[in-house]
C-alpha cells in the first residue's frame, strides 16, 4: 500500500511542479526585458551627458587657446612697459637672465644668444609655461580625489569659479606681476579636462569608453583650430598697449572674449550637467528594484563570484605596474612634446617674424588637421578594439611627433643656411606631425589608464587614477618648456628640435616594449563581461 501511495503521489507532484516552472520562465523573460530597458536607458543617458561634457570642454579649450598666439607679443609689451625698471619683477628677472647670458657668451658663441634681449624672451616664456604646468602637477591629484569624495559636478563648478577669477585678472593685468598672479590662479583652477575625462569614464562602459575619450581629443582639436585664430582676430581690435588708459592688459579685447566664453560654460554646466559619481551604481539599483529580491540575489552572487576571481593579488599588482608605466610614458612624452610645442610660436616669432595672425593660421592648421584625424580616423580605430586600438594609435602619434620635430629641425637648418626669413615647406610638414600627435597620444593614453584593470577598479577610483596620470603628465609639462627653451636659448632652434626628435623616438620604442596590449585589451574585455546586456541576460 505504501508503494501504491508513493506511486500515486508522484504524478501529483509533477503536476504541481509544471506550472511553477512555467512561471519561472515568465519571470526570467520579464527580468530580461526589464534589464534590457535599464541598459538602454543607461546608455542613452550616458550619451546625453557625454554631449554636455563635449560642448562645455569645447568652450573651455577655446578660452584656453586664445592667449597662445598672443603670448610672445604680450611679453614684449610688458617688457616695453616695465622691463627697464629693475624695481619691478619683470625688470629684475630680465636683468638676471641677461647677466647669465653674458656669462655663457664668455665660453660659447651661440648664434641665438648673440641676438641679446630678444633671445631672453624665449627663456622667460618657457619659465612662465613651466610655472603653469607645475601648479597643475600639484593640484591634479587633489582635484581627482576631491571629485571622488564630493562629486564631479561640485568640483567642476569650483574649478570654473577659479577660471573666471583668473580671466578677470587677466583683463585688468596692466603690470606683469598681476598677469603672473592671474596665471598662478589659472594653474591652480584648471581641472576641466581632467574632470571631463572622469565624467566620461563614469558614464561609458568598456566598449564605448575609447570613443567617449576621443571626443575630448576632438574638443581639443577644434579648440586649437578656432581659439588661436579668435585670439589673433581680437588682437587687431585692441593693440598691445590696450585702450581705456592704463587699466587694461595688452590685447585686453581677447581676454574679455575669453571671459565671456568661461561665463557661458559655467552657466551651461550649472544647468545641464548632473552628478555622475554614482551613475552606474544608481542605474543598477533602479534595475535591481524593478526585478525583485530573487533577481537581486542572483545578480549579486554572479558579480561577487566574478569580482573575487578578477581581483586576485597578482592581477592587482599587474594593473598597478601597468598604470605606473603609463604614468612614466606620459611624463616622458609630455616633457619633450610640450617643450617643443611651447617653443613653436617663439620660433616662428624669432626666426620668421610671424605676426599674431600668422601665428593663428599656423596653430589653426594644426587644429584643423587634428580635427579631421580625430573624426575620420581615430574614432573608427578606437571603436574596433578597446585597448588594442589605443596602443596602436599612441604608437602612430609618437612616430608622427618624431617626424614632425625632425621636419622643423630641417626647416631651421634650411633657414640658417639661406639666411631666409621665410619658412620652407618643412615647417608645415612639422605642423602635420604635431597634428597627428595631438589627435592620438594623450587622449588614447587616458583611455588606456581608465581601461586597465577595469574589472578590479573600484567605483570611486576613476578620479584618483586619472588625477595621478594627469599629475605625471603635468610634471613633464612643467619641466619640458624650461628644458626646451634652455636648449633653444643656448644652442638654437635646430639643435633643440633634433634633440626632441631623438628623444620621442626613444620613448616610442620604450612604450611599445613596456606596455603589453593584453594588459589593456584583456581587462577591457573582462570589464565588458560584467556589464548587463540583453544577450547575457539568459546566462544569468
mmCIF file of C-alpha atoms in Angstrom, residues 49-379:
data_model
loop_
_atom_site.group_PDB
_atom_site.id
_atom_site.type_symbol
_atom_site.label_atom_id
_atom_site.label_comp_id
_atom_site.label_asym_id
_atom_site.label_seq_id
_atom_site.Cartn_x
_atom_site.Cartn_y
_atom_site.Cartn_z
ATOM 1 C CA UNK A 49 25.987 63.541 -20.582
ATOM 2 C CA UNK A 50 28.924 62.943 -22.929
ATOM 3 C CA UNK A 51 27.479 65.530 -25.342
ATOM 4 C CA UNK A 52 27.158 68.032 -22.492
ATOM 5 C CA UNK A 53 30.787 67.431 -21.485
ATOM 6 C CA UNK A 54 31.956 67.831 -25.084
ATOM 7 C CA UNK A 55 30.203 71.189 -25.570
ATOM 8 C CA UNK A 56 31.460 72.550 -22.241
ATOM 9 C CA UNK A 57 35.011 71.343 -22.877
ATOM 10 C CA UNK A 58 34.990 72.909 -26.331
ATOM 11 C CA UNK A 59 34.138 76.293 -24.789
ATOM 12 C CA UNK A 60 36.887 75.770 -22.216
ATOM 13 C CA UNK A 61 39.563 74.914 -24.811
ATOM 14 C CA UNK A 62 38.553 77.878 -26.967
ATOM 15 C CA UNK A 63 39.043 80.140 -23.960
ATOM 16 C CA UNK A 64 42.360 78.481 -23.064
ATOM 17 C CA UNK A 65 43.883 78.716 -26.557
ATOM 18 C CA UNK A 66 43.002 82.366 -27.233
ATOM 19 C CA UNK A 67 46.139 83.502 -25.404
ATOM 20 C CA UNK A 68 48.590 81.203 -27.218
ATOM 21 C CA UNK A 69 49.428 83.320 -30.292
ATOM 22 C CA UNK A 70 49.451 86.470 -28.147
ATOM 23 C CA UNK A 71 51.950 85.343 -25.510
ATOM 24 C CA UNK A 72 55.227 86.341 -27.239
ATOM 25 C CA UNK A 73 53.988 89.836 -28.098
ATOM 26 C CA UNK A 74 52.289 90.199 -24.716
ATOM 27 C CA UNK A 75 55.652 89.607 -23.037
ATOM 28 C CA UNK A 76 57.201 92.153 -25.386
ATOM 29 C CA UNK A 77 54.515 94.662 -24.384
ATOM 30 C CA UNK A 78 55.161 94.096 -20.664
ATOM 31 C CA UNK A 79 58.884 94.393 -21.342
ATOM 32 C CA UNK A 80 58.358 97.720 -23.086
ATOM 33 C CA UNK A 81 56.313 98.977 -20.144
ATOM 34 C CA UNK A 82 58.498 97.900 -17.248
ATOM 35 C CA UNK A 83 61.430 95.779 -18.444
ATOM 36 C CA UNK A 84 63.960 98.572 -17.952
ATOM 37 C CA UNK A 85 62.919 99.173 -14.335
ATOM 38 C CA UNK A 86 64.886 96.806 -12.041
ATOM 39 C CA UNK A 87 62.457 97.516 -9.196
ATOM 40 C CA UNK A 88 59.730 95.534 -10.986
ATOM 41 C CA UNK A 89 59.602 91.743 -11.014
ATOM 42 C CA UNK A 90 59.921 91.609 -14.797
ATOM 43 C CA UNK A 91 62.809 94.090 -14.867
ATOM 44 C CA UNK A 92 64.700 92.168 -12.177
ATOM 45 C CA UNK A 93 64.098 88.815 -13.888
ATOM 46 C CA UNK A 94 65.274 90.075 -17.264
ATOM 47 C CA UNK A 95 68.392 91.593 -15.703
ATOM 48 C CA UNK A 96 69.266 88.232 -14.112
ATOM 49 C CA UNK A 97 68.720 86.420 -17.411
ATOM 50 C CA UNK A 98 70.874 88.995 -19.210
ATOM 51 C CA UNK A 99 73.717 88.502 -16.706
ATOM 52 C CA UNK A 100 73.511 84.743 -17.208
ATOM 53 C CA UNK A 101 73.554 85.227 -20.982
ATOM 54 C CA UNK A 102 76.720 87.336 -20.794
ATOM 55 C CA UNK A 103 78.456 84.725 -18.634
ATOM 56 C CA UNK A 104 77.537 81.961 -21.090
ATOM 57 C CA UNK A 105 78.754 84.000 -24.050
ATOM 58 C CA UNK A 106 82.126 84.089 -22.320
ATOM 59 C CA UNK A 107 82.668 80.395 -23.103
ATOM 60 C CA UNK A 108 80.377 79.744 -26.074
ATOM 61 C CA UNK A 109 79.404 81.524 -29.292
ATOM 62 C CA UNK A 110 75.699 80.765 -29.568
ATOM 63 C CA UNK A 111 74.326 82.492 -32.635
ATOM 64 C CA UNK A 112 70.952 82.684 -30.950
ATOM 65 C CA UNK A 113 72.281 84.286 -27.742
ATOM 66 C CA UNK A 114 74.015 86.958 -29.807
ATOM 67 C CA UNK A 115 70.549 88.354 -30.501
ATOM 68 C CA UNK A 116 70.658 89.671 -26.948
ATOM 69 C CA UNK A 117 67.488 90.685 -25.114
ATOM 70 C CA UNK A 118 65.268 89.292 -27.891
ATOM 71 C CA UNK A 119 66.522 85.806 -27.045
ATOM 72 C CA UNK A 120 65.767 86.322 -23.351
ATOM 73 C CA UNK A 121 62.025 86.428 -24.029
ATOM 74 C CA UNK A 122 62.133 82.799 -25.198
ATOM 75 C CA UNK A 123 63.547 81.666 -21.851
ATOM 76 C CA UNK A 124 61.088 83.874 -19.954
ATOM 77 C CA UNK A 125 58.202 82.378 -21.912
ATOM 78 C CA UNK A 126 59.409 78.869 -21.084
ATOM 79 C CA UNK A 127 59.585 79.710 -17.391
ATOM 80 C CA UNK A 128 56.036 81.085 -17.484
ATOM 81 C CA UNK A 129 54.700 77.964 -19.206
ATOM 82 C CA UNK A 130 56.504 75.685 -16.780
ATOM 83 C CA UNK A 131 55.049 77.529 -13.786
ATOM 84 C CA UNK A 132 51.513 76.905 -15.054
ATOM 85 C CA UNK A 133 52.142 73.192 -15.586
ATOM 86 C CA UNK A 134 53.951 72.833 -12.249
ATOM 87 C CA UNK A 135 50.859 74.154 -10.480
ATOM 88 C CA UNK A 136 48.728 71.709 -12.477
ATOM 89 C CA UNK A 137 51.010 68.884 -11.368
ATOM 90 C CA UNK A 138 50.442 69.795 -7.723
ATOM 91 C CA UNK A 139 46.685 70.275 -7.919
ATOM 92 C CA UNK A 140 45.670 67.446 -10.324
ATOM 93 C CA UNK A 141 45.793 64.590 -7.747
ATOM 94 C CA UNK A 142 43.886 66.769 -5.275
ATOM 95 C CA UNK A 143 41.163 67.524 -7.819
ATOM 96 C CA UNK A 144 40.855 63.825 -8.664
ATOM 97 C CA UNK A 145 40.473 62.751 -5.043
ATOM 98 C CA UNK A 146 38.110 65.600 -4.188
ATOM 99 C CA UNK A 147 35.895 64.650 -7.125
ATOM 100 C CA UNK A 148 35.807 61.052 -5.832
ATOM 101 C CA UNK A 149 34.591 62.299 -2.453
ATOM 102 C CA UNK A 150 32.437 65.365 -3.166
ATOM 103 C CA UNK A 151 31.318 64.568 -6.701
ATOM 104 C CA UNK A 152 32.306 65.580 -10.208
ATOM 105 C CA UNK A 153 29.775 68.378 -10.640
ATOM 106 C CA UNK A 154 30.595 70.236 -7.435
ATOM 107 C CA UNK A 155 34.350 70.006 -8.022
ATOM 108 C CA UNK A 156 33.984 71.185 -11.614
ATOM 109 C CA UNK A 157 31.947 74.229 -10.583
ATOM 110 C CA UNK A 158 34.681 75.234 -8.099
ATOM 111 C CA UNK A 159 37.249 74.955 -10.919
ATOM 112 C CA UNK A 160 35.046 77.104 -13.146
ATOM 113 C CA UNK A 161 34.880 79.793 -10.477
ATOM 114 C CA UNK A 162 38.675 79.869 -10.377
ATOM 115 C CA UNK A 163 38.833 80.095 -14.173
ATOM 116 C CA UNK A 164 36.503 83.092 -14.190
ATOM 117 C CA UNK A 165 38.573 84.826 -11.481
ATOM 118 C CA UNK A 166 41.887 84.416 -13.322
ATOM 119 C CA UNK A 167 40.422 85.697 -16.590
ATOM 120 C CA UNK A 168 39.020 88.795 -14.872
ATOM 121 C CA UNK A 169 42.525 89.431 -13.512
ATOM 122 C CA UNK A 170 43.959 88.935 -16.992
ATOM 123 C CA UNK A 171 41.651 91.620 -18.417
ATOM 124 C CA UNK A 172 43.000 94.160 -15.893
ATOM 125 C CA UNK A 173 46.624 92.942 -15.823
ATOM 126 C CA UNK A 174 48.363 96.207 -16.593
ATOM 127 C CA UNK A 175 51.565 95.003 -14.907
ATOM 128 C CA UNK A 176 53.491 91.774 -15.356
ATOM 129 C CA UNK A 177 53.038 90.980 -11.649
ATOM 130 C CA UNK A 178 49.245 90.968 -11.971
ATOM 131 C CA UNK A 179 49.459 88.882 -15.153
ATOM 132 C CA UNK A 180 51.679 86.385 -13.319
ATOM 133 C CA UNK A 181 49.176 86.216 -10.441
ATOM 134 C CA UNK A 182 46.411 85.531 -12.961
ATOM 135 C CA UNK A 183 48.406 82.645 -14.464
ATOM 136 C CA UNK A 184 49.037 81.185 -10.995
ATOM 137 C CA UNK A 185 45.291 81.134 -10.281
ATOM 138 C CA UNK A 186 44.740 79.624 -13.732
ATOM 139 C CA UNK A 187 47.195 76.819 -12.996
ATOM 140 C CA UNK A 188 45.508 76.009 -9.699
ATOM 141 C CA UNK A 189 41.976 76.110 -11.164
ATOM 142 C CA UNK A 190 42.224 74.251 -14.465
ATOM 143 C CA UNK A 191 40.591 70.906 -13.703
ATOM 144 C CA UNK A 192 38.101 70.874 -16.566
ATOM 145 C CA UNK A 193 39.947 68.462 -18.843
ATOM 146 C CA UNK A 194 40.694 66.045 -16.018
ATOM 147 C CA UNK A 195 37.132 66.029 -14.678
ATOM 148 C CA UNK A 196 35.718 65.762 -18.209
ATOM 149 C CA UNK A 197 37.713 62.568 -18.721
ATOM 150 C CA UNK A 198 36.490 61.284 -15.368
ATOM 151 C CA UNK A 199 32.842 62.048 -16.153
ATOM 152 C CA UNK A 200 33.111 60.234 -19.486
ATOM 153 C CA UNK A 201 34.665 57.264 -17.692
ATOM 154 C CA UNK A 202 31.723 57.335 -15.261
ATOM 155 C CA UNK A 203 29.040 57.152 -17.951
ATOM 156 C CA UNK A 204 30.606 54.786 -20.503
ATOM 157 C CA UNK A 205 31.383 51.076 -20.474
ATOM 158 C CA UNK A 206 34.443 49.294 -21.837
ATOM 159 C CA UNK A 207 33.036 49.056 -25.353
ATOM 160 C CA UNK A 208 32.297 52.793 -25.674
ATOM 161 C CA UNK A 209 34.995 54.267 -23.395
ATOM 162 C CA UNK A 210 37.562 54.885 -26.131
ATOM 163 C CA UNK A 211 35.038 56.620 -28.384
ATOM 164 C CA UNK A 212 33.958 58.805 -25.483
ATOM 165 C CA UNK A 213 37.546 59.739 -24.692
ATOM 166 C CA UNK A 214 38.081 60.538 -28.371
ATOM 167 C CA UNK A 215 35.540 63.353 -28.016
ATOM 168 C CA UNK A 216 37.957 65.044 -25.606
ATOM 169 C CA UNK A 217 40.577 64.939 -28.340
ATOM 170 C CA UNK A 218 38.095 66.348 -30.849
ATOM 171 C CA UNK A 219 37.274 69.208 -28.468
ATOM 172 C CA UNK A 220 40.993 69.935 -28.206
ATOM 173 C CA UNK A 221 41.433 69.802 -31.962
ATOM 174 C CA UNK A 222 38.508 72.127 -32.675
ATOM 175 C CA UNK A 223 39.580 74.432 -29.855
ATOM 176 C CA UNK A 224 43.130 74.657 -31.162
ATOM 177 C CA UNK A 225 41.734 75.275 -34.642
ATOM 178 C CA UNK A 226 39.499 78.200 -33.709
ATOM 179 C CA UNK A 227 40.939 79.552 -30.441
ATOM 180 C CA UNK A 228 44.269 80.928 -31.702
ATOM 181 C CA UNK A 229 42.554 82.456 -34.736
ATOM 182 C CA UNK A 230 39.998 84.120 -32.465
ATOM 183 C CA UNK A 231 42.815 85.433 -30.278
ATOM 184 C CA UNK A 232 44.656 86.779 -33.313
ATOM 185 C CA UNK A 233 41.452 88.425 -34.577
ATOM 186 C CA UNK A 234 40.736 90.193 -31.289
ATOM 187 C CA UNK A 235 44.363 91.307 -31.053
ATOM 188 C CA UNK A 236 43.654 93.553 -34.041
ATOM 189 C CA UNK A 237 40.746 95.184 -32.189
ATOM 190 C CA UNK A 238 42.969 96.435 -29.395
ATOM 191 C CA UNK A 239 46.720 96.944 -29.621
ATOM 192 C CA UNK A 240 49.299 95.624 -27.211
ATOM 193 C CA UNK A 241 49.129 98.955 -25.418
ATOM 194 C CA UNK A 242 45.384 98.448 -24.951
ATOM 195 C CA UNK A 243 42.758 101.108 -24.688
ATOM 196 C CA UNK A 244 40.896 102.754 -21.911
ATOM 197 C CA UNK A 245 44.008 104.130 -20.262
ATOM 198 C CA UNK A 246 46.425 102.103 -18.178
ATOM 199 C CA UNK A 247 43.846 99.850 -16.516
ATOM 200 C CA UNK A 248 43.800 97.080 -19.138
ATOM 201 C CA UNK A 249 46.174 94.306 -20.154
ATOM 202 C CA UNK A 250 47.822 94.036 -23.568
ATOM 203 C CA UNK A 251 45.275 92.656 -26.051
ATOM 204 C CA UNK A 252 42.517 93.049 -23.463
ATOM 205 C CA UNK A 253 39.777 92.511 -26.065
ATOM 206 C CA UNK A 254 40.878 88.888 -26.433
ATOM 207 C CA UNK A 255 40.805 88.490 -22.649
ATOM 208 C CA UNK A 256 37.255 89.863 -22.487
ATOM 209 C CA UNK A 257 36.079 87.376 -25.121
ATOM 210 C CA UNK A 258 37.786 84.553 -23.215
ATOM 211 C CA UNK A 259 35.933 85.644 -20.078
ATOM 212 C CA UNK A 260 32.598 85.596 -21.945
ATOM 213 C CA UNK A 261 33.265 82.003 -23.051
ATOM 214 C CA UNK A 262 34.028 80.894 -19.485
ATOM 215 C CA UNK A 263 30.902 82.542 -18.056
ATOM 216 C CA UNK A 264 28.810 80.829 -20.740
ATOM 217 C CA UNK A 265 30.437 77.488 -19.956
ATOM 218 C CA UNK A 266 29.813 77.903 -16.219
ATOM 219 C CA UNK A 267 26.117 78.626 -16.711
ATOM 220 C CA UNK A 268 25.756 75.744 -19.162
ATOM 221 C CA UNK A 269 27.344 73.253 -16.745
ATOM 222 C CA UNK A 270 25.329 74.537 -13.794
ATOM 223 C CA UNK A 271 22.003 73.967 -15.522
ATOM 224 C CA UNK A 272 22.810 70.897 -17.650
ATOM 225 C CA UNK A 273 25.393 68.639 -16.023
ATOM 226 C CA UNK A 274 24.110 66.081 -13.460
ATOM 227 C CA UNK A 275 26.270 64.350 -10.874
ATOM 228 C CA UNK A 276 27.907 61.199 -12.301
ATOM 229 C CA UNK A 277 29.944 59.869 -9.372
ATOM 230 C CA UNK A 278 27.443 57.072 -8.710
ATOM 231 C CA UNK A 279 25.988 56.977 -12.209
ATOM 232 C CA UNK A 280 26.299 53.246 -12.834
ATOM 233 C CA UNK A 281 25.503 52.301 -9.258
ATOM 234 C CA UNK A 282 22.277 54.284 -9.224
ATOM 235 C CA UNK A 283 21.197 52.785 -12.542
ATOM 236 C CA UNK A 284 21.928 49.278 -11.350
ATOM 237 C CA UNK A 285 19.980 49.965 -8.153
ATOM 238 C CA UNK A 286 16.930 51.055 -10.143
ATOM 239 C CA UNK A 287 17.225 47.946 -12.278
ATOM 240 C CA UNK A 288 17.528 45.683 -9.239
ATOM 241 C CA UNK A 289 14.465 47.234 -7.586
ATOM 242 C CA UNK A 290 12.407 46.509 -10.694
ATOM 243 C CA UNK A 291 13.470 42.876 -10.888
ATOM 244 C CA UNK A 292 12.770 41.888 -7.314
ATOM 245 C CA UNK A 293 14.686 40.243 -4.494
ATOM 246 C CA UNK A 294 15.451 36.917 -6.158
ATOM 247 C CA UNK A 295 16.973 38.563 -9.208
ATOM 248 C CA UNK A 296 18.991 40.893 -6.981
ATOM 249 C CA UNK A 297 20.414 37.994 -5.040
ATOM 250 C CA UNK A 298 21.221 36.066 -8.187
ATOM 251 C CA UNK A 299 22.943 39.032 -9.867
ATOM 252 C CA UNK A 300 24.854 39.904 -6.698
ATOM 253 C CA UNK A 301 26.089 36.336 -6.447
ATOM 254 C CA UNK A 302 27.333 36.351 -10.038
ATOM 255 C CA UNK A 303 29.090 39.722 -9.689
ATOM 256 C CA UNK A 304 30.612 38.709 -6.341
ATOM 257 C CA UNK A 305 31.983 35.489 -7.811
ATOM 258 C CA UNK A 306 33.356 37.262 -10.868
ATOM 259 C CA UNK A 307 34.894 40.070 -8.830
ATOM 260 C CA UNK A 308 36.505 37.583 -6.448
ATOM 261 C CA UNK A 309 38.151 35.823 -9.397
ATOM 262 C CA UNK A 310 39.205 39.051 -11.120
ATOM 263 C CA UNK A 311 40.700 40.791 -8.091
ATOM 264 C CA UNK A 312 43.428 38.357 -7.180
ATOM 265 C CA UNK A 313 46.603 39.827 -5.755
ATOM 266 C CA UNK A 314 48.618 39.018 -8.842
ATOM 267 C CA UNK A 315 46.109 40.710 -11.134
ATOM 268 C CA UNK A 316 46.036 43.816 -8.945
ATOM 269 C CA UNK A 317 49.828 44.005 -8.882
ATOM 270 C CA UNK A 318 49.926 43.702 -12.673
ATOM 271 C CA UNK A 319 47.416 46.527 -13.053
ATOM 272 C CA UNK A 320 49.390 48.799 -10.724
ATOM 273 C CA UNK A 321 52.567 48.057 -12.680
ATOM 274 C CA UNK A 322 50.861 48.911 -15.977
ATOM 275 C CA UNK A 323 49.490 52.163 -14.530
ATOM 276 C CA UNK A 324 52.939 53.155 -13.235
ATOM 277 C CA UNK A 325 54.447 52.518 -16.654
ATOM 278 C CA UNK A 326 51.723 54.537 -18.368
ATOM 279 C CA UNK A 327 52.383 57.412 -15.960
ATOM 280 C CA UNK A 328 56.101 57.290 -16.752
ATOM 281 C CA UNK A 329 55.413 57.245 -20.504
ATOM 282 C CA UNK A 330 53.020 60.183 -20.105
ATOM 283 C CA UNK A 331 55.634 62.174 -18.191
ATOM 284 C CA UNK A 332 58.483 61.426 -20.594
ATOM 285 C CA UNK A 333 56.458 62.098 -23.718
ATOM 286 C CA UNK A 334 54.991 65.395 -22.499
ATOM 287 C CA UNK A 335 58.392 66.501 -21.187
ATOM 288 C CA UNK A 336 59.678 66.672 -24.755
ATOM 289 C CA UNK A 337 56.468 67.236 -26.731
ATOM 290 C CA UNK A 338 55.172 70.114 -24.612
ATOM 291 C CA UNK A 339 58.591 71.752 -24.578
ATOM 292 C CA UNK A 340 58.873 71.657 -28.354
ATOM 293 C CA UNK A 341 55.239 72.667 -28.772
ATOM 294 C CA UNK A 342 55.708 75.616 -26.431
ATOM 295 C CA UNK A 343 58.725 76.943 -28.325
ATOM 296 C CA UNK A 344 56.940 76.749 -31.694
ATOM 297 C CA UNK A 345 55.315 80.199 -31.503
ATOM 298 C CA UNK A 346 58.574 81.681 -30.191
ATOM 299 C CA UNK A 347 60.435 80.003 -33.068
ATOM 300 C CA UNK A 348 58.154 81.497 -35.721
ATOM 301 C CA UNK A 349 58.248 84.883 -33.966
ATOM 302 C CA UNK A 350 62.035 84.896 -33.577
ATOM 303 C CA UNK A 351 63.187 83.321 -36.848
ATOM 304 C CA UNK A 352 60.371 84.227 -39.267
ATOM 305 C CA UNK A 353 58.852 87.284 -37.533
ATOM 306 C CA UNK A 354 55.310 85.874 -37.647
ATOM 307 C CA UNK A 355 52.501 88.283 -36.843
ATOM 308 C CA UNK A 356 49.661 87.352 -34.471
ATOM 309 C CA UNK A 357 47.519 86.470 -37.495
ATOM 310 C CA UNK A 358 50.225 84.234 -38.974
ATOM 311 C CA UNK A 359 50.637 82.524 -35.605
ATOM 312 C CA UNK A 360 46.882 81.939 -35.547
ATOM 313 C CA UNK A 361 46.952 80.433 -39.045
ATOM 314 C CA UNK A 362 49.740 78.013 -38.131
ATOM 315 C CA UNK A 363 48.038 76.832 -34.945
ATOM 316 C CA UNK A 364 44.713 76.736 -36.780
ATOM 317 C CA UNK A 365 46.212 74.472 -39.444
ATOM 318 C CA UNK A 366 47.418 72.099 -36.732
ATOM 319 C CA UNK A 367 43.966 72.145 -35.148
ATOM 320 C CA UNK A 368 42.068 71.546 -38.406
ATOM 321 C CA UNK A 369 44.315 68.632 -39.351
ATOM 322 C CA UNK A 370 43.942 67.160 -35.865
ATOM 323 C CA UNK A 371 40.141 67.509 -36.041
ATOM 324 C CA UNK A 372 39.975 65.686 -39.374
ATOM 325 C CA UNK A 373 42.126 62.877 -37.991
ATOM 326 C CA UNK A 374 40.018 62.618 -34.838
ATOM 327 C CA UNK A 375 36.689 62.446 -36.588
ATOM 328 C CA UNK A 376 37.684 60.490 -39.685
ATOM 329 C CA UNK A 377 40.290 58.043 -38.425
ATOM 330 C CA UNK A 378 40.901 57.908 -34.679
ATOM 331 C CA UNK A 379 37.305 57.176 -33.608
#
